[in-house]
Amino acid sequence: MFTEATVPASRALQHLSAAYRQLGFLHRFADHPANPDLADIREHAIAVVNDELDEVQAALLETPHLLHTGADRLGDLPPRTAAARSRTTIPDAPAVARRDRAAEPQLLIDTPGPAQHTAVRHGH
């Protein structure tokens, strides 16, 4: 019953990871000389970060709704649980409108995994 709430929470983590990859790209090329192509790619990466963070917000706003639905199915809650629930979430919070992700361009910039670093030992 409450496991349903893990779906939007995991979706939020997925979108947060995608945003983080874009930030990694921006960091990796931050010191490169400016040129028109790189400027366009940076602009697109920033747009992707913003889109992904919008999706994180939408997924996180969906999570408490599912938790409330699950709690309502349980019936009467113990007084302490009901009090905590009323302080921590807004039962009828409007959800952020979800966009059709298939209609939007997907990640065009992807960075490889962490670079392999070798340890350098200095003289004894």
Tab-separated table of C-alpha atoms in Angstrom:
chain	number	residue	atom	x	y	z
A	1	MET	CA	0.000	0.000	0.000
A	2	PHE	CA	2.641	2.577	0.978
A	3	THR	CA	5.039	1.061	-1.532
A	4	GLU	CA	3.106	2.911	-4.259
A	5	ALA	CA	4.765	6.098	-3.010
A	6	THR	CA	8.181	4.706	-3.883
A	7	VAL	CA	7.390	4.984	-7.596
A	8	PRO	CA	7.336	8.803	-7.782
A	9	ALA	CA	10.159	9.000	-5.230
A	10	SER	CA	12.353	6.781	-7.410
A	11	ARG	CA	11.315	8.787	-10.485
A	12	ALA	CA	12.442	11.936	-8.651
A	13	LEU	CA	15.813	10.324	-7.992
A	14	GLN	CA	16.129	9.330	-11.645
A	15	HIS	CA	15.486	12.920	-12.781
A	16	LEU	CA	17.848	14.273	-10.132
A	17	SER	CA	20.564	11.954	-11.435
A	18	ALA	CA	19.983	13.189	-14.987
A	19	ALA	CA	20.285	16.803	-13.819
A	20	TYR	CA	23.480	15.929	-11.956
A	21	ARG	CA	24.984	14.394	-15.119
A	22	GLN	CA	24.343	17.657	-16.935
A	23	LEU	CA	25.984	19.603	-14.119
A	24	GLY	CA	28.964	17.267	-14.421
A	25	PHE	CA	29.196	18.102	-18.102
A	26	LEU	CA	29.041	21.835	-17.367
A	27	HIS	CA	31.738	21.473	-14.731
A	28	ARG	CA	33.968	19.421	-17.006
A	29	PHE	CA	33.873	22.054	-19.757
A	30	ALA	CA	33.742	25.149	-17.540
A	31	ASP	CA	37.352	26.116	-18.275
A	32	HIS	CA	37.247	25.475	-22.029
A	33	PRO	CA	37.552	28.492	-24.300
A	34	ALA	CA	34.221	29.926	-25.372
A	35	ASN	CA	33.019	29.193	-28.881
A	36	PRO	CA	29.535	29.270	-30.439
A	37	ASP	CA	29.071	25.486	-30.421
A	38	LEU	CA	30.088	25.116	-26.786
A	39	ALA	CA	27.858	28.053	-25.826
A	40	ASP	CA	24.878	26.357	-27.485
A	41	ILE	CA	25.647	23.065	-25.765
A	42	ARG	CA	25.992	24.781	-22.385
A	43	GLU	CA	22.681	26.577	-22.907
A	44	HIS	CA	20.989	23.296	-23.774
A	45	ALA	CA	22.534	21.574	-20.749
A	46	ILE	CA	21.166	24.288	-18.467
A	47	ALA	CA	17.716	23.893	-20.049
A	48	VAL	CA	17.887	20.124	-19.466
A	49	VAL	CA	18.851	20.695	-15.813
A	50	ASN	CA	15.844	22.988	-15.363
A	51	ASP	CA	13.498	20.491	-17.052
A	52	GLU	CA	14.803	17.624	-14.948
A	53	LEU	CA	14.409	19.639	-11.738
A	54	ASP	CA	10.810	20.436	-12.737
A	55	GLU	CA	10.230	16.694	-13.058
A	56	VAL	CA	11.827	16.125	-9.627
A	57	GLN	CA	9.426	18.638	-8.112
A	58	ALA	CA	6.403	17.059	-9.821
A	59	ALA	CA	7.352	13.583	-8.624
A	60	LEU	CA	7.972	14.757	-5.078
A	61	LEU	CA	4.613	16.531	-4.988
A	62	GLU	CA	2.945	13.295	-6.072
A	63	THR	CA	4.513	11.274	-3.247
A	64	PRO	CA	2.571	12.732	-0.281
A	65	HIS	CA	-0.697	12.317	-2.183
A	66	LEU	CA	-0.019	8.592	-2.544
A	67	LEU	CA	0.965	8.339	1.124
A	68	HIS	CA	-2.285	10.048	2.155
A	69	THR	CA	-4.280	7.723	-0.082
A	70	GLY	CA	-2.604	4.715	1.510
A	71	ALA	CA	-3.216	6.058	4.999
A	72	ASP	CA	-6.866	6.723	4.184
A	73	ARG	CA	-7.269	3.090	3.126
A	74	LEU	CA	-6.039	2.025	6.564
A	75	GLY	CA	-8.938	3.776	8.253
A	76	ASP	CA	-8.602	5.575	11.571
A	77	LEU	CA	-5.068	6.569	12.402
A	78	PRO	CA	-3.649	6.666	15.912
A	79	PRO	CA	-3.830	10.248	17.279
A	80	ARG	CA	-0.055	10.810	17.158
A	81	THR	CA	0.144	9.615	13.549
A	82	ALA	CA	-2.801	11.813	12.519
A	83	ALA	CA	-1.195	14.830	14.220
A	84	ALA	CA	2.157	14.200	12.511
A	85	ARG	CA	0.452	13.744	9.166
A	86	SER	CA	-1.371	17.048	9.451
A	87	ARG	CA	1.894	18.872	10.193
A	88	THR	CA	4.052	17.319	7.477
A	89	THR	CA	2.015	17.314	4.283
A	90	ILE	CA	-0.698	19.249	2.553
A	91	PRO	CA	-3.529	16.840	1.674
A	92	ASP	CA	-4.856	18.662	-1.393
A	93	ALA	CA	-1.704	20.353	-2.704
A	94	PRO	CA	-1.936	21.006	-6.437
A	95	ALA	CA	0.407	18.836	-8.445
A	96	VAL	CA	2.720	20.412	-10.961
A	97	ALA	CA	1.383	19.778	-14.438
A	98	ARG	CA	3.329	16.952	-16.028
A	99	ARG	CA	4.512	17.458	-19.551
A	100	ASP	CA	4.652	14.807	-22.188
A	101	ARG	CA	8.361	13.907	-22.013
A	102	ALA	CA	8.213	12.006	-25.300
A	103	ALA	CA	7.414	15.236	-27.138
A	104	GLU	CA	10.477	16.989	-25.731
A	105	PRO	CA	14.075	16.428	-26.749
A	106	GLN	CA	15.804	13.987	-24.488
A	107	LEU	CA	19.268	14.359	-23.050
A	108	LEU	CA	21.605	15.246	-25.853
A	109	ILE	CA	24.609	15.570	-23.632
A	110	ASP	CA	25.739	12.662	-21.576
A	111	THR	CA	28.931	12.339	-19.664
A	112	PRO	CA	30.800	9.106	-19.123
A	113	GLY	CA	31.222	7.676	-15.664
A	114	PRO	CA	33.884	8.966	-13.291
A	115	ALA	CA	37.344	9.145	-14.777
A	116	GLN	CA	39.780	6.514	-13.650
A	117	HIS	CA	42.493	8.101	-11.565
A	118	THR	CA	45.730	6.375	-10.755
A	119	ALA	CA	47.575	7.019	-7.557
A	120	VAL	CA	50.911	8.728	-7.914
A	121	ARG	CA	53.480	7.909	-5.296
A	122	HIS	CA	56.063	10.491	-4.578
A	123	GLY	CA	59.628	9.578	-3.634
A	124	HIS	CA	60.541	8.175	-0.244
